[in-house]
CSV table of C-alpha atoms in Angstrom, one decimal:
chain,number,residue,atom,x,y,z
A,692,PRO,CA,-51.4,-96.6,42.5
A,693,THR,CA,-51.9,-94.9,39.3
A,694,ILE,CA,-52.7,-92.0,37.3
A,695,THR,CA,-56.3,-92.1,35.6
A,696,ALA,CA,-56.1,-92.1,31.7
A,697,GLY,CA,-57.2,-89.0,30.0
A,698,SER,CA,-57.4,-86.9,33.7
A,699,VAL,CA,-54.0,-84.9,33.1
A,700,SER,CA,-54.3,-81.2,32.0
A,701,GLN,CA,-52.7,-77.8,31.9
A,702,LEU,CA,-54.2,-75.0,33.9
A,703,PRO,CA,-54.5,-71.7,32.4
A,704,ASP,CA,-52.0,-70.8,35.2
A,705,GLY,CA,-49.3,-73.3,34.1
A,706,SER,CA,-50.0,-75.7,37.2
A,707,VAL,CA,-50.6,-79.8,36.2
A,708,GLN,CA,-53.6,-81.4,37.8
A,709,PHE,CA,-54.2,-85.1,37.0
A,710,ALA,CA,-56.8,-87.6,39.0
A,711,TYR,CA,-55.4,-90.6,40.6
A,712,ASN,CA,-56.3,-93.5,42.2
A,713,ALA,CA,-54.6,-96.4,45.1
A,714,PRO,CA,-57.2,-98.9,45.9
A,715,GLY,CA,-57.0,-99.5,49.9
A,716,ALA,CA,-54.6,-96.9,50.2
A,717,GLY,CA,-55.0,-93.9,52.9
A,718,GLN,CA,-52.6,-91.3,51.5
A,719,MET,CA,-50.4,-91.4,48.6
A,720,THR,CA,-47.3,-89.0,48.0
A,721,VAL,CA,-46.5,-87.6,44.6
A,722,LEU,CA,-42.9,-87.0,43.5
A,723,GLY,CA,-41.8,-85.3,40.6
A,724,SER,CA,-38.4,-85.4,38.6
A,725,THR,CA,-37.1,-83.4,35.6
A,726,ASN,CA,-34.6,-86.1,34.8
A,727,LEU,CA,-35.9,-89.4,36.0
A,728,THR,CA,-32.4,-89.7,38.6
A,729,SER,CA,-33.6,-87.1,41.0
A,730,TRP,CA,-36.7,-87.4,42.9
A,731,GLN,CA,-38.4,-85.1,45.1
A,732,VAL,CA,-41.8,-85.2,47.1
A,733,ILE,CA,-44.3,-82.3,45.6
A,734,GLN,CA,-47.3,-83.1,48.1
A,735,THR,CA,-48.5,-86.2,50.3
A,736,LEU,CA,-52.4,-86.3,50.0
A,737,PRO,CA,-55.3,-88.4,51.7
A,738,LEU,CA,-57.7,-90.8,49.3
A,739,THR,CA,-61.1,-90.4,49.4
A,740,ASN,CA,-63.0,-93.3,48.2
A,741,ASP,CA,-59.5,-94.5,46.7
A,742,SER,CA,-58.9,-91.5,44.6
A,743,GLY,CA,-58.4,-87.6,44.4
A,744,ILE,CA,-56.6,-84.8,42.2
A,745,VAL,CA,-53.2,-83.4,42.6
A,746,THR,CA,-52.6,-80.1,41.3
A,747,ASN,CA,-48.6,-79.4,40.8
A,748,SER,CA,-47.6,-75.6,40.2
A,749,THR,CA,-44.4,-76.0,37.9
A,750,PRO,CA,-42.1,-73.5,38.3
A,751,ALA,CA,-41.4,-71.5,34.9
A,752,GLY,CA,-38.7,-72.8,32.4
A,753,ILE,CA,-39.5,-76.4,33.3
A,754,LEU,CA,-40.5,-77.9,30.3
A,755,ASN,CA,-41.2,-81.7,31.3
A,756,GLN,CA,-41.9,-82.9,34.6
A,757,TYR,CA,-42.1,-86.5,35.8
A,758,TYR,CA,-44.7,-88.0,37.8
A,759,ARG,CA,-44.1,-91.0,40.5
A,760,LEU,CA,-47.0,-91.9,42.9
A,761,ARG,CA,-45.9,-93.6,46.5
A,762,VAL,CA,-48.2,-95.3,48.8
A,763,PRO,CA,-47.0,-95.9,52.5
């Protein structure tokens, strides 16, 4: 799975949104981390035509959020 280049944006409410692509997968899990050591599941999402969009409401005070995409 990949994050679609150029799709990452910060919305007016502070949320982060990006498009993803995972050919051949029925669903994908998005994990987040602030330190690249501990990862937490943010959402498990279905794919439509191998792609979709995720929106993450980042808690206030978090300056950096890293993402990992996983297919089952």
